[in-house]
Coordinates of C-alpha atoms and ligand atoms in Angstrom, one line a residue:
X1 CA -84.3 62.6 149.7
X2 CA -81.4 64.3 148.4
X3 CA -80.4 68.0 149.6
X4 CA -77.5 68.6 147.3
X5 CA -74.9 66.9 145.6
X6 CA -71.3 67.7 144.7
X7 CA -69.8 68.8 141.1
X8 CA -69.2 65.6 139.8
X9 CA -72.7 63.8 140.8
X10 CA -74.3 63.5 137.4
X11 CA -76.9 60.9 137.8
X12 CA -79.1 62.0 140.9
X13 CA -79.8 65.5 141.9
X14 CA -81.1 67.4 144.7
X15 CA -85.3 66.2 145.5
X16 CA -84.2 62.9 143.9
X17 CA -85.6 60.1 145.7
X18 CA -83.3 57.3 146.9
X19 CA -82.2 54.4 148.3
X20 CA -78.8 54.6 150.2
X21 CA -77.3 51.5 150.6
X22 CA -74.9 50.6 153.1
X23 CA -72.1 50.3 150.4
X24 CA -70.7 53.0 148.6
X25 CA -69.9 51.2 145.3
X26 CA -67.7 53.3 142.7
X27 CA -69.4 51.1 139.8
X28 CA -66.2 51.0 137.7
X29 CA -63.6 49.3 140.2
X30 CA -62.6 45.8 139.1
X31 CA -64.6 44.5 142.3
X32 CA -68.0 46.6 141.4
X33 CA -67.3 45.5 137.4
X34 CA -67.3 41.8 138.7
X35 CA -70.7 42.4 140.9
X36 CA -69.3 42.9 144.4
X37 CA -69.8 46.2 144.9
X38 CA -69.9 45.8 148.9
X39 CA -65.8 45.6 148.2
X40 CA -65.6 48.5 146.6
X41 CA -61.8 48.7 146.0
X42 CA -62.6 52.7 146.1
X43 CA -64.6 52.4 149.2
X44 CA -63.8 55.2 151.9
X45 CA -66.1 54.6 154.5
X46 CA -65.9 50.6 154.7
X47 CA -67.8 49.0 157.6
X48 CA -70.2 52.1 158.2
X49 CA -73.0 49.6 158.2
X50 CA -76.3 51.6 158.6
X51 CA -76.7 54.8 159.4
X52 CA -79.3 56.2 162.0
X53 CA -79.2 60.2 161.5
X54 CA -81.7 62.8 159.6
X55 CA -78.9 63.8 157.1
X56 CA -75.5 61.7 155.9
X57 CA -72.8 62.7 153.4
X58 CA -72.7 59.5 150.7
X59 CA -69.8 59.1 148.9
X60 CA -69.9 57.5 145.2
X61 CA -73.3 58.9 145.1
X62 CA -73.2 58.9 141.3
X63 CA -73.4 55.0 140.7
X64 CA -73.9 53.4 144.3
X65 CA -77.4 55.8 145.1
X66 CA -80.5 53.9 143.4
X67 CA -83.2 56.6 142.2
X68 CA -86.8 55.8 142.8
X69 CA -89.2 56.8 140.9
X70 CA -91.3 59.5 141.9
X71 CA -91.8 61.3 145.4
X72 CA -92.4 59.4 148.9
X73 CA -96.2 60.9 149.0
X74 CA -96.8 58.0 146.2
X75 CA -96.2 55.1 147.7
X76 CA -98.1 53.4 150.7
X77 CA -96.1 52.8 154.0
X78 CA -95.3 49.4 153.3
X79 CA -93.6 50.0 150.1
X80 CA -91.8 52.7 151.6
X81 CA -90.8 50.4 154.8
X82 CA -89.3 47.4 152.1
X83 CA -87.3 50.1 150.2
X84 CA -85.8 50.9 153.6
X85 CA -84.7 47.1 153.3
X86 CA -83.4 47.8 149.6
X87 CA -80.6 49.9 151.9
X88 CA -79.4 46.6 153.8
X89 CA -81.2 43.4 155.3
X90 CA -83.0 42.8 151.8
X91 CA -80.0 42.6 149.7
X92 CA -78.0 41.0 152.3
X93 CA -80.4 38.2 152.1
X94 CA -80.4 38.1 148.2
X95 CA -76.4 37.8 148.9
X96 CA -76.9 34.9 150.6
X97 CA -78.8 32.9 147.7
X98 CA -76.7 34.5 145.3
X99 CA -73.8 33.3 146.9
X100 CA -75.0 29.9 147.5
X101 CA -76.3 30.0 144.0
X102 CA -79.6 29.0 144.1
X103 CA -81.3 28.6 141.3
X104 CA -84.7 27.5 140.1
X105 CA -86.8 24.1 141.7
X106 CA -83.9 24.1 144.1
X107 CA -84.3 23.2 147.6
X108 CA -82.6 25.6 150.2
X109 CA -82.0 25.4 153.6
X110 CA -81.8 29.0 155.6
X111 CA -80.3 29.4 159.0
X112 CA -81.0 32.2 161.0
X113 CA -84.7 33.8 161.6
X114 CA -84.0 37.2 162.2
X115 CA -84.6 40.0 159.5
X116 CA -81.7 39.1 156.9
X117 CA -82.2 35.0 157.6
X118 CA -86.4 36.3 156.5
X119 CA -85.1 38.2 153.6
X120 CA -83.2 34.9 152.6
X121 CA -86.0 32.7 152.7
X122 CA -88.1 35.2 150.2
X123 CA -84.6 36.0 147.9
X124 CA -84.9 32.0 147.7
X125 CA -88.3 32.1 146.7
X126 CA -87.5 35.0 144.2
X127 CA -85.1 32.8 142.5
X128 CA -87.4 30.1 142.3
X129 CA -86.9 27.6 144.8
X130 CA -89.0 24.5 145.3
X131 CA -88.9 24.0 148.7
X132 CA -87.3 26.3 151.6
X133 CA -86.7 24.9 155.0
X134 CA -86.1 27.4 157.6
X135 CA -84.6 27.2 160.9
X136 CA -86.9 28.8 163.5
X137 CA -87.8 28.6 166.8
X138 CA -90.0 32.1 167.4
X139 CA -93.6 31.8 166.7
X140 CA -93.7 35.3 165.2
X141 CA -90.6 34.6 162.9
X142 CA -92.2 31.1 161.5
X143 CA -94.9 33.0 160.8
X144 CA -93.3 35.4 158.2
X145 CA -91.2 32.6 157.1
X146 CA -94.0 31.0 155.6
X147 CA -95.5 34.3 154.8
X148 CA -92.4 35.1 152.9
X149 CA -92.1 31.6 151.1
X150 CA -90.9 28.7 153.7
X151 CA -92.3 25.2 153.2
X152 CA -90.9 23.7 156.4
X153 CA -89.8 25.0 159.9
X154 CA -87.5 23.4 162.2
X155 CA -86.9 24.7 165.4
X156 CA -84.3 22.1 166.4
X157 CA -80.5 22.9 166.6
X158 CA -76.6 21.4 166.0
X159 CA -77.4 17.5 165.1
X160 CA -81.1 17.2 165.7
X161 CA -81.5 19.9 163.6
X162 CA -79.2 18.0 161.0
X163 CA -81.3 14.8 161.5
X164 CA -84.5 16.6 160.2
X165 CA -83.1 18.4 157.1
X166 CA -82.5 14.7 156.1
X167 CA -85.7 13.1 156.8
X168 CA -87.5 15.6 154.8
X169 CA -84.7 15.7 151.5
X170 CA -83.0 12.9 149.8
X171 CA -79.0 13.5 150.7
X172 CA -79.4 17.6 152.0
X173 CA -80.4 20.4 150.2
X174 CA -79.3 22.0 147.0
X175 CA -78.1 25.0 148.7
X176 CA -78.1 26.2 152.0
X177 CA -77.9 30.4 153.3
X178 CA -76.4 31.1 156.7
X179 CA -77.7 34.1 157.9
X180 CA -76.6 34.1 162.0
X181 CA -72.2 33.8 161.9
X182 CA -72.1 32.0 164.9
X183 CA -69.8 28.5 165.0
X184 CA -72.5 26.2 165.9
X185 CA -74.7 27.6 163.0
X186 CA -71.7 27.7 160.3
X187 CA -71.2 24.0 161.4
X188 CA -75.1 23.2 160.5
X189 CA -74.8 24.8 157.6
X190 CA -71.7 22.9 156.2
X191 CA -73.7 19.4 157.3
X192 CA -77.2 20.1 155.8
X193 CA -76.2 21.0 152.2
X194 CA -75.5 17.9 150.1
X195 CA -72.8 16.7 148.7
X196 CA -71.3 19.6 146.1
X197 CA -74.3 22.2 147.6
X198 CA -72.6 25.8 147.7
X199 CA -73.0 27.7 151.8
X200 CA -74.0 31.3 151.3
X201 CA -73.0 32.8 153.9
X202 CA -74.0 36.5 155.5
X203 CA -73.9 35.8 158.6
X204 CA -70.8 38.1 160.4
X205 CA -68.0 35.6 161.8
X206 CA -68.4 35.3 165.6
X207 CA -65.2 33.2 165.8
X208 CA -62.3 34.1 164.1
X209 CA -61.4 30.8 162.7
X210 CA -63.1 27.6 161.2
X211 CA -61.5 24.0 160.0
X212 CA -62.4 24.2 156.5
X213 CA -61.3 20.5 156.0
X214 CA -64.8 19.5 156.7
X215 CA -65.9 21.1 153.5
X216 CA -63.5 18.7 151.5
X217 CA -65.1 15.4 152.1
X218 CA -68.1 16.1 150.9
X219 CA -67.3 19.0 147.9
X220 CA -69.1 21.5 150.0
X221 CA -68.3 25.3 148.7
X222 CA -68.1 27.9 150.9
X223 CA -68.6 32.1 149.6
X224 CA -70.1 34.4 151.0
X225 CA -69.5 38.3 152.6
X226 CA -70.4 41.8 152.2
X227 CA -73.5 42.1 150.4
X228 CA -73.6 43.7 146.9
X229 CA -76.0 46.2 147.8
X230 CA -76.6 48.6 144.3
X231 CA -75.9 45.7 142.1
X232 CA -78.6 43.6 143.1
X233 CA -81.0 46.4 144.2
X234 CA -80.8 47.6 139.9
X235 CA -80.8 44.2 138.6
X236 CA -83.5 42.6 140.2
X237 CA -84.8 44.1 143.9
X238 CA -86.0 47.7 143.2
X239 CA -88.4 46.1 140.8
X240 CA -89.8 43.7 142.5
X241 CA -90.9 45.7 145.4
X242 CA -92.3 47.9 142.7
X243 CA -94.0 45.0 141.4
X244 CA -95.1 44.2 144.5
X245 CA -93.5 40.5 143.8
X246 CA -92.2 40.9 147.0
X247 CA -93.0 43.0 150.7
X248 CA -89.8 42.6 152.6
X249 CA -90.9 45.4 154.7
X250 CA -93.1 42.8 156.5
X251 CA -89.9 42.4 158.9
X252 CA -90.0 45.8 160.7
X253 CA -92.5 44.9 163.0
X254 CA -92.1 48.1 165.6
X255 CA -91.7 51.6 164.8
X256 CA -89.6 54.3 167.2
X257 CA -88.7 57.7 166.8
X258 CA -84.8 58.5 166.0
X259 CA -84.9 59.9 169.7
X260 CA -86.1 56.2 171.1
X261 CA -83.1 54.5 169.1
X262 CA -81.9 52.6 172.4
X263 CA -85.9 51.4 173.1
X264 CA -85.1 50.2 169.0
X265 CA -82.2 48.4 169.7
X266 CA -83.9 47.0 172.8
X267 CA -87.0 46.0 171.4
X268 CA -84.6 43.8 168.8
X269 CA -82.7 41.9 171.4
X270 CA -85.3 41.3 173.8
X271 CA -87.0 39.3 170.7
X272 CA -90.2 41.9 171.2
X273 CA -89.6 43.6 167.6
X274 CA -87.9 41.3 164.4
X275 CA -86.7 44.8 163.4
X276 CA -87.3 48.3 164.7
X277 CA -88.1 50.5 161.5
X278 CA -86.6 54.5 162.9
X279 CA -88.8 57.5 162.1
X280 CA -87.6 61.0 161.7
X281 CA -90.4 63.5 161.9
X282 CA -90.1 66.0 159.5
Ligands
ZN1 ZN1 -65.8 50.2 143.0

């Protein structure tokens, strides 16, 4: 909800209810013009990703803020927990198939089973892919994998996880989303696509460098970043919660107080929670 808004805020006004992405996209830089407004060349507050507090001050407010309609008292709790993931996870997934450009009848590969990997497998399905193999090894994760849109699970890893992706496609997949960042899954990623399949990748770099010469051999692109949180959430997202097309809000599978942040956090990398949705009682 918004408490007030400064002089030149034209589009949203205090009582407005809103999503608050994790960007702060201008909406008129040359980056936000071409779509990426997660590089916001007018971006002060880069790399504040998420913010845990009862009241923030957003900058770019005008453009970047996404206005829902109506007042919180009409929607049900789990429409209200997936615009939450409007803010982050869900349109950091969509960044992933975007960025791996997946496309209708396609089949897509996604790495990673945690909240954004999930959000990939249903941002696939969204976009109309045929067939989504997702990389899993947690029962409660496979689960809302196939809840959100998976048609196979593989819980192996590195080659053996390689070796599957092949039995069950002809040649790798059309695209493939790497939601995790670490080397080992990066390196998956790059093998399980086929030849001229596009990586989307989300997944933060846990090493700072990569040999990209294995990409060459077998015309294998590689995009990915910041996610472009406004852009995607007006084009396409906002409405399909709406719609109830899709329920990303399935993820957050715990609930804590703001207070209990740590238990949160906790809960997430123990593996008890896939994500911890925070509460601030009003
Ligand atoms: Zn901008």
């Amino acid at each position: 909800m918004i408490e007030e808004v400064g002089a030149d805020v034209k589009n949203v006004k205090a009582g407005d209810f809103v999503i608050v992405p994790f960007t702060h996209g201008c909406g008129h830089c040359a980056a936000c013009l071409a779509g990426f407004d997660g590089n916001c060349l007018n971006a002060k507050e880069m790399g504040s990703s998420g913010f845990q507090a009862e009241y923030l001050r957003f900058t770019s407010a005008d453009w970047a803020l996404i206005k829902i309609p109506g007042q919180p008292s009409d929607y049900t709790d789990e429409q209200l927990n997936s615009f939450v993931t409007l803010a982050d996870v869900m349109a950091t997934g969509y960044h992933a198939a975007a960025s791996a450009e997946v496309k209708a009848g396609d089949t897509v590969v996604v790495m990673g089973d945690g909240a954004v990997g999930l959000c990939g497998v249903l941002s696939a399905k969204l976009r109309g892919a045929k067939r989504i193999i997702a990389m899993s090894r947690h029962e409660d994760r496979q689960q809302l994998a196939r809840e959100f849109g998976a048609t196979d699970i593989i819980a192996e890893r590195g080659d053996d996880a390689v070796a599957k992706v092949m039995e069950l496609t002809d040649g790798g997949a059309d695209a493939v989303l790497e939601c995790v960042g670490t080397e080992q899954s990066v390196d998956t990623a790059v093998k399980v696509g086929r030849p001229g399949a596009v990586v989307g990748r989300v997944g933060v770099p846990q090493k700072a460098e990569m040999n990209t010469n294995n990409l060459f051999w077998r015309n294998i692109g590689l995009r990915g970043g910041i996610a472009s949180v406004t852009t995607y959430d007006k084009a396409e997202l906002l409405q399909a919660v709406l719609d109830g097309k899709i329920n990303p809000g399935k993820v957050f599978t715990k609930q804590f107080a703001l207070d209990d942040v740590q238990a949160a956090y906790d809960a997430m990398d123990q593996r008890e929670a896939i994500k911890s949705l925070l509460i601030v009682e009003k």
